[in-house]
mmCIF file of C-alpha atoms in Angstrom:
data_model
loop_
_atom_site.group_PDB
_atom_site.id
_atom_site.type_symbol
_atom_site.label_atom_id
_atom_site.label_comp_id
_atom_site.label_asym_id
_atom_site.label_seq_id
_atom_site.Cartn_x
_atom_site.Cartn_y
_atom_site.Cartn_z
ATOM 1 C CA UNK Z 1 4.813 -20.348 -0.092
ATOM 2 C CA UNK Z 2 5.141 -17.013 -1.478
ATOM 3 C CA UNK Z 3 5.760 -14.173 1.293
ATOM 4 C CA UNK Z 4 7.494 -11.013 1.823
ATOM 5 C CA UNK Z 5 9.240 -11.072 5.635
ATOM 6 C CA UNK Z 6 10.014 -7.762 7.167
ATOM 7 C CA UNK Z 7 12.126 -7.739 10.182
ATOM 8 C CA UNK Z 8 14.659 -4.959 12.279
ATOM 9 C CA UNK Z 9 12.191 -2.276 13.736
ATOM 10 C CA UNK Z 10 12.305 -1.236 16.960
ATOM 11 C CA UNK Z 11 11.957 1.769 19.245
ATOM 12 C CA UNK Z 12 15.261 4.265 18.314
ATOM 13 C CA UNK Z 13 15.806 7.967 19.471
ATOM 14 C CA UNK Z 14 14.936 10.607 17.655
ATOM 15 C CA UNK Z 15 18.043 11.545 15.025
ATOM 16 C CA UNK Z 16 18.790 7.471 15.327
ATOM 17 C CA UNK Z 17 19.017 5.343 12.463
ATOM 18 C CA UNK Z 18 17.804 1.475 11.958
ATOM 19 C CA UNK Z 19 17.824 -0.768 8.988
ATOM 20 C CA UNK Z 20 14.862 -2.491 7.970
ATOM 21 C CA UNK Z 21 15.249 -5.668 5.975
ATOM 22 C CA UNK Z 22 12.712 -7.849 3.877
ATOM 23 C CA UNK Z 23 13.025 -11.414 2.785
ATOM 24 C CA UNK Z 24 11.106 -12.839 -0.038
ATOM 25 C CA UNK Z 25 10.225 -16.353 -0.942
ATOM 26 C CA UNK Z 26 8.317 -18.451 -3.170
ATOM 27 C CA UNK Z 27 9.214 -16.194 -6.457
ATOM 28 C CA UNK Z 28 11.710 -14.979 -8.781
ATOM 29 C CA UNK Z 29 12.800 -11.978 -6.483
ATOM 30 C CA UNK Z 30 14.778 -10.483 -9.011
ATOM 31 C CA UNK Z 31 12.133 -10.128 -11.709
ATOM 32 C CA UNK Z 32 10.162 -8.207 -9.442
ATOM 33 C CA UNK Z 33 10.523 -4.158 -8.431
ATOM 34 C CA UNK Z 34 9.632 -3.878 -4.810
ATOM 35 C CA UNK Z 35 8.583 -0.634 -2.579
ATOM 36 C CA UNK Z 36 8.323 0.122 1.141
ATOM 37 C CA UNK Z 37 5.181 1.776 2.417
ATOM 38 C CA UNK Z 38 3.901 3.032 6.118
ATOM 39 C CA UNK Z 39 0.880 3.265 8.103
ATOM 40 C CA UNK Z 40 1.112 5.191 11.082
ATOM 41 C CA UNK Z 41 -0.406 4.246 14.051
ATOM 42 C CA UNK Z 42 -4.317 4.859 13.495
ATOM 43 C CA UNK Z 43 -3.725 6.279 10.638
ATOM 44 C CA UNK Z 44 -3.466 5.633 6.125
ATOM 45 C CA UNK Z 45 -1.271 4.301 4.026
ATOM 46 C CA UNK Z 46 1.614 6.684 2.865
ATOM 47 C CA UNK Z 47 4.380 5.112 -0.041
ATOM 48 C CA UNK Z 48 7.415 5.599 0.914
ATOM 49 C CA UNK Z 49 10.506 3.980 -1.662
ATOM 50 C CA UNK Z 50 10.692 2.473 -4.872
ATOM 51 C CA UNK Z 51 13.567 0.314 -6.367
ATOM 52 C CA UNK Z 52 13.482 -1.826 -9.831
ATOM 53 C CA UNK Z 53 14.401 -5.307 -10.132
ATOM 54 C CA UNK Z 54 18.137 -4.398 -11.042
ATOM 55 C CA UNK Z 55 18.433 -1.496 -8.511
ATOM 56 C CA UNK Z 56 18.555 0.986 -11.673
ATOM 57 C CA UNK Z 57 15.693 2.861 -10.823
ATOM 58 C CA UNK Z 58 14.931 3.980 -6.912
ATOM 59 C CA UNK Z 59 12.287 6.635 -6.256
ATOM 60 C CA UNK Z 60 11.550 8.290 -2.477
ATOM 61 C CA UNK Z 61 8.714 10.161 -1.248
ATOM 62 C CA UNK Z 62 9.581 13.915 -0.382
ATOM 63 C CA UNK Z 63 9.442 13.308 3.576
ATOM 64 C CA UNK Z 64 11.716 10.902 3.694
ATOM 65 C CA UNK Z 65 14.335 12.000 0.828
ATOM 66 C CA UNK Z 66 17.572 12.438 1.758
ATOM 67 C CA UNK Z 67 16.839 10.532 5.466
ATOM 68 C CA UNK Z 68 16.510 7.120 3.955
ATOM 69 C CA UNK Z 69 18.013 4.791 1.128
ATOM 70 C CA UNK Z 70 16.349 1.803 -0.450
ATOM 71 C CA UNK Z 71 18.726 -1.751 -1.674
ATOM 72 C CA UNK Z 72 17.849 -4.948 -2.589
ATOM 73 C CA UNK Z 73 20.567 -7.947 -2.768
ATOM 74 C CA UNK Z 74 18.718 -10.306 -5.411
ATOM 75 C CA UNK Z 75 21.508 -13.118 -4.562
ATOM 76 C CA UNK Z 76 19.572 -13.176 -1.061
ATOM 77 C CA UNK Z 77 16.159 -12.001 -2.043
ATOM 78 C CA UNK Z 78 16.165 -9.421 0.111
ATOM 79 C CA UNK Z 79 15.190 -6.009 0.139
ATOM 80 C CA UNK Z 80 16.075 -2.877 3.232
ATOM 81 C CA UNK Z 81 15.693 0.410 3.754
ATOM 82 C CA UNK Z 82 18.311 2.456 5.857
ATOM 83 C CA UNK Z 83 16.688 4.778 7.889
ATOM 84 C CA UNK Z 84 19.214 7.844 9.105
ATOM 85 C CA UNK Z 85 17.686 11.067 11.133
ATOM 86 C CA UNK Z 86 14.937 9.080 12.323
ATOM 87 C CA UNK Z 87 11.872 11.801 13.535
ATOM 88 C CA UNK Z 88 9.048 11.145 15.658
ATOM 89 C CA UNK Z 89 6.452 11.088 12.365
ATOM 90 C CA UNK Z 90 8.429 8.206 11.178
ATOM 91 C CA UNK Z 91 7.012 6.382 13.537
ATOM 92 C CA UNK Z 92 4.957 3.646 11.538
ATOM 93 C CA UNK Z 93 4.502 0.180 10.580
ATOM 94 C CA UNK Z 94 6.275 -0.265 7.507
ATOM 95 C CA UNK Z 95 5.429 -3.011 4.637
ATOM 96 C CA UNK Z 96 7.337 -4.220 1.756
ATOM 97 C CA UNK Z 97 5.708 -5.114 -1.095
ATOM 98 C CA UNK Z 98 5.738 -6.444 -4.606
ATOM 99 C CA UNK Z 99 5.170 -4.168 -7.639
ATOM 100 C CA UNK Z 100 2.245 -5.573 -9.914
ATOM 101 C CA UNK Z 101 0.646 -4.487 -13.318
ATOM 102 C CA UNK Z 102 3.295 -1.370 -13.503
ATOM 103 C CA UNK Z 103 2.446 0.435 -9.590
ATOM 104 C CA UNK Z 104 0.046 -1.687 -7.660
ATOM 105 C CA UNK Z 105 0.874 -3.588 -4.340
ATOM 106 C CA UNK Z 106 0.115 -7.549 -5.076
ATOM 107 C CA UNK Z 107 1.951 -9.221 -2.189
ATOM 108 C CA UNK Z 108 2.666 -7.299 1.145
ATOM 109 C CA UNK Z 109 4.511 -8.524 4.005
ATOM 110 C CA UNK Z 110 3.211 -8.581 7.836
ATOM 111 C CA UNK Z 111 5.003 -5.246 8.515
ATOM 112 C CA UNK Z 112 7.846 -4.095 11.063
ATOM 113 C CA UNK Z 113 6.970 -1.563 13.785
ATOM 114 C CA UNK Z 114 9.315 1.589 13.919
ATOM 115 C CA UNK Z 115 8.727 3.905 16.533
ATOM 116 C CA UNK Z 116 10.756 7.011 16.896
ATOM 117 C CA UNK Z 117 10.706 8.229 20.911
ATOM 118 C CA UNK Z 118 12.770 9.416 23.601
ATOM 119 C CA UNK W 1 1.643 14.660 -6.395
ATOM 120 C CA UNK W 2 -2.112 13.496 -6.833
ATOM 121 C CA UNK W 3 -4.150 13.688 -4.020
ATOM 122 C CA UNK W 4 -7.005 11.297 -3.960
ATOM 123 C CA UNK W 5 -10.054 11.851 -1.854
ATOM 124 C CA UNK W 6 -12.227 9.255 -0.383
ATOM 125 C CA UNK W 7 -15.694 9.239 0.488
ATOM 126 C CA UNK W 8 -17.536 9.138 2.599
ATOM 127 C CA UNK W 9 -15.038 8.820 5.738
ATOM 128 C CA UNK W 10 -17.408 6.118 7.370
ATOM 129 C CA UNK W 11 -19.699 3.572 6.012
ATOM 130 C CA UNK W 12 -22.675 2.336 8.030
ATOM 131 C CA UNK W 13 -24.378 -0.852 6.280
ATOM 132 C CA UNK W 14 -26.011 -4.236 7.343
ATOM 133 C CA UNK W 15 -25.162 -7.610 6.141
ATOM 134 C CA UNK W 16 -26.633 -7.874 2.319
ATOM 135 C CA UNK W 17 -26.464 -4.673 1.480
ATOM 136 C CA UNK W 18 -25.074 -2.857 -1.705
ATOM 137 C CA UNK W 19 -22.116 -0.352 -0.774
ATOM 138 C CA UNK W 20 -20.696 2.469 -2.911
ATOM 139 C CA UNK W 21 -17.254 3.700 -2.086
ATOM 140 C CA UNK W 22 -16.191 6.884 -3.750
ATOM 141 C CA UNK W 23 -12.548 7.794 -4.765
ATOM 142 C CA UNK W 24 -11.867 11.207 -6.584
ATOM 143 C CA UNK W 25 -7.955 12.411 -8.144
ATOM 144 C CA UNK W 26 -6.896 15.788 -8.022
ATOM 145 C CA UNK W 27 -6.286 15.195 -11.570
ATOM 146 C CA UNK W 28 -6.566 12.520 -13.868
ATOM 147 C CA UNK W 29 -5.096 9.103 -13.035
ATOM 148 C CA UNK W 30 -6.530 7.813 -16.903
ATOM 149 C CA UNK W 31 -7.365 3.949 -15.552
ATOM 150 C CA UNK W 32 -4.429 3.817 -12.960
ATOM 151 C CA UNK W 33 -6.237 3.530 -9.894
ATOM 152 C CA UNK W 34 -6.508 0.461 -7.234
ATOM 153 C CA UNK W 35 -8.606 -0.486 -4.423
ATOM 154 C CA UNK W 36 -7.347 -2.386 -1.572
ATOM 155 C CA UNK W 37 -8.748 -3.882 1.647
ATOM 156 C CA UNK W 38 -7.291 -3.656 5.320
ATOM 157 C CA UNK W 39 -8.792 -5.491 8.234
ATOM 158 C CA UNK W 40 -7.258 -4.707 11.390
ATOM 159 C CA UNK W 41 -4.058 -5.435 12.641
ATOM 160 C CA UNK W 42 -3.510 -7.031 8.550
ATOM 161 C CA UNK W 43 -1.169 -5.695 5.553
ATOM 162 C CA UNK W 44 -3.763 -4.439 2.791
ATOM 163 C CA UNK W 45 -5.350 -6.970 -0.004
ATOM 164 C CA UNK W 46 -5.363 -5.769 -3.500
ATOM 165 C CA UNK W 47 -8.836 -6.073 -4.690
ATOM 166 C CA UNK W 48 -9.016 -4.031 -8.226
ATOM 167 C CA UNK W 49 -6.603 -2.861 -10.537
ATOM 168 C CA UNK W 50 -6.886 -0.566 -13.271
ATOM 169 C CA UNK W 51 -10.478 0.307 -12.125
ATOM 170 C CA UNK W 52 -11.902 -2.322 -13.159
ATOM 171 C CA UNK W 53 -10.102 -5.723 -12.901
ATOM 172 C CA UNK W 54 -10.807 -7.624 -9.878
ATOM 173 C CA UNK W 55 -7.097 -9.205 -8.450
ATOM 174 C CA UNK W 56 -6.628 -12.817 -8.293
ATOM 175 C CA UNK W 57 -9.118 -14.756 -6.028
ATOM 176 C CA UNK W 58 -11.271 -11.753 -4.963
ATOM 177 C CA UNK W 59 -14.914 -12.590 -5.400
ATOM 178 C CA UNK W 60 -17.570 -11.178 -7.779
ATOM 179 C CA UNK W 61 -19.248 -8.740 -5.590
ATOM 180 C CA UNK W 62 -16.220 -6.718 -5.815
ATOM 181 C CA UNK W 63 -16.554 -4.644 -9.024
ATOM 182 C CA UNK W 64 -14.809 -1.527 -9.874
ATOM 183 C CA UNK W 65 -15.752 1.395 -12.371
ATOM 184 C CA UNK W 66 -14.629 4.996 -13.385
ATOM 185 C CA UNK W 67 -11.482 6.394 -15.305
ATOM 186 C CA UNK W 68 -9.924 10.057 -15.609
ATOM 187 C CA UNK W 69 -10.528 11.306 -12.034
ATOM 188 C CA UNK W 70 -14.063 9.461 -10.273
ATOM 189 C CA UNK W 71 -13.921 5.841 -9.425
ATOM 190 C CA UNK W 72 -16.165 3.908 -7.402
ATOM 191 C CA UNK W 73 -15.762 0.237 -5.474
ATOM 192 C CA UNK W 74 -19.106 -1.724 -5.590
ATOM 193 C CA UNK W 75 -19.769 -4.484 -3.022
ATOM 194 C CA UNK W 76 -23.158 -6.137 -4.198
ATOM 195 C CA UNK W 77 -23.859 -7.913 -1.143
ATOM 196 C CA UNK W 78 -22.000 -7.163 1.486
ATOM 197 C CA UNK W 79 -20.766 -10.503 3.590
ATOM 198 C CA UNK W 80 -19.754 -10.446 7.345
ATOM 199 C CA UNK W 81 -16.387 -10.632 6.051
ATOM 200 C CA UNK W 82 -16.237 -7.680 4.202
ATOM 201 C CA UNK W 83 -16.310 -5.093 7.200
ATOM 202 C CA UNK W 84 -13.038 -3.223 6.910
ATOM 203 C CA UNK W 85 -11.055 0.068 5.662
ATOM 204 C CA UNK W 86 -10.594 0.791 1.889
ATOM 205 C CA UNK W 87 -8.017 2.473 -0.034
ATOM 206 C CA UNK W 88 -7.702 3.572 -3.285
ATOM 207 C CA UNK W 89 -4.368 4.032 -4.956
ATOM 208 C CA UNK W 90 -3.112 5.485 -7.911
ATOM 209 C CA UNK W 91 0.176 4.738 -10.319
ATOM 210 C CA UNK W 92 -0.676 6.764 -12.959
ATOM 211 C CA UNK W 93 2.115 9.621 -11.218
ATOM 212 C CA UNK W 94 5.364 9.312 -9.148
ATOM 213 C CA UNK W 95 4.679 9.579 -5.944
ATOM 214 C CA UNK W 96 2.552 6.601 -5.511
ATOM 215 C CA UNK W 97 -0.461 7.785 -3.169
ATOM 216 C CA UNK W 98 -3.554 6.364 -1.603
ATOM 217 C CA UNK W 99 -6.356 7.929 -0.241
ATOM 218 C CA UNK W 100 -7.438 8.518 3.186
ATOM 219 C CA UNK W 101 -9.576 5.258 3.782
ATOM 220 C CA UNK W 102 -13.239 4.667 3.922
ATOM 221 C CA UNK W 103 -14.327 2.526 7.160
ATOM 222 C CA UNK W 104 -16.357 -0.109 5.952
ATOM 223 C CA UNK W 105 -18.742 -0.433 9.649
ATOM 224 C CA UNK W 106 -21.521 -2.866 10.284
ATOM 225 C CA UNK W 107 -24.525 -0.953 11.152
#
């Protein structure tokens, strides 16, 4: 079956850092470039990363530049995002998903709840 | 970045009938622009690509038009099924962004 697994959120402290992972299955992992995007609680859809299939090319929306850093292993189809300096408006649902037809989202997983609180 | 605005916010229709979601880019996106679907408590469904090209498996009464900066989402008839939130997205600029959602309702 072809999925995207996220797994590793949590509830962390304000400043905190987690790591988010993603595990894909049922296609060629590495011929694929894969993002991360949020939805905050009751709220839209905001991108948030961007890394090629080869890890050449990484992109990172303004708000969270500098806090977090996108990977991928392709030996164990997986993709993560470090999160360092965690705020409270990080707190989201974040999705991994595939890149199709040059920047659309053709395969998302179930998501991984983050929430940033004391 | 390109800010897209949807409209309207909220949708009020019945079972059957046409709906006519409206997606507008700060600037132009050329054909770069997806719709997607999100029922609650479910990741988002691509539905159209490039404006116009209906994803795989996504029925006919999904149809997508526009180019440059004002795109619409057509749902022919709508089916029970149907009732949800809709995003547009662009790819034509880094960063990616979506809109603000349209809530599908059932009236």
């Amino acid at each position: 079956e072809v999925q995207l697994v996220e797994s590793g959120g949590g509830l962390v402290q304000p400043g905190g850092s987690l790591r988010l992972s993603c595990a894909a299955s049922g296609f060629t992992f590495n011929s694929y470039s894969m993002h991360w995007v949020r939805q905050a609680p009751g709220k839209g859809l905001e991108w948030v990363s961007f890394i090629s299939s080869s890890s050449n090319t990484i992109y990172y929306a303004d708000s969270v530049k500098g806090r977090f850093t996108i990977s991928r292993d392709n030996a164990k189809n997986s993709l993560y995002l470090q999160m360092n300096s965690l705020r409270d408006e990080d707190t989201a649902v974040y999705y991994c998903a595939r890149t199709f037809g040059g920047g659309y989202f053709d395969l998302w997983g179930r998501g991984t709840l983050v929430t940033v609180s004391s | 970045e390109i800010v897209l605005t949807q409209s309207p916010a909220t949708l009020s229709l019945s079972p059957g009938e046409r709906a006519t979601l409206s997606c507008r880019a700060s600037q132009s996106v050329s054909s770069y622009l997806a719709w997607y679907q999100q029922k609650a408590g479910q990741a988002p469904r691509l539905l159209i690509y490039d404006a116009s090209n209906r994803a795989t498996g996504i029925p006919a009464r999904f149809s997508g038009s526009g180019s440059g900066t004002d795109f619409t989402l057509t749902i022919s008839s709508l089916e029970p099924e149907d009732f949800a939130v809709y995003y547009c997205q662009q790819r034509g600029n880094w960063p990616r962004t979506f809109g603000q959602g349209t809530k599908l309702e059932i009236k």
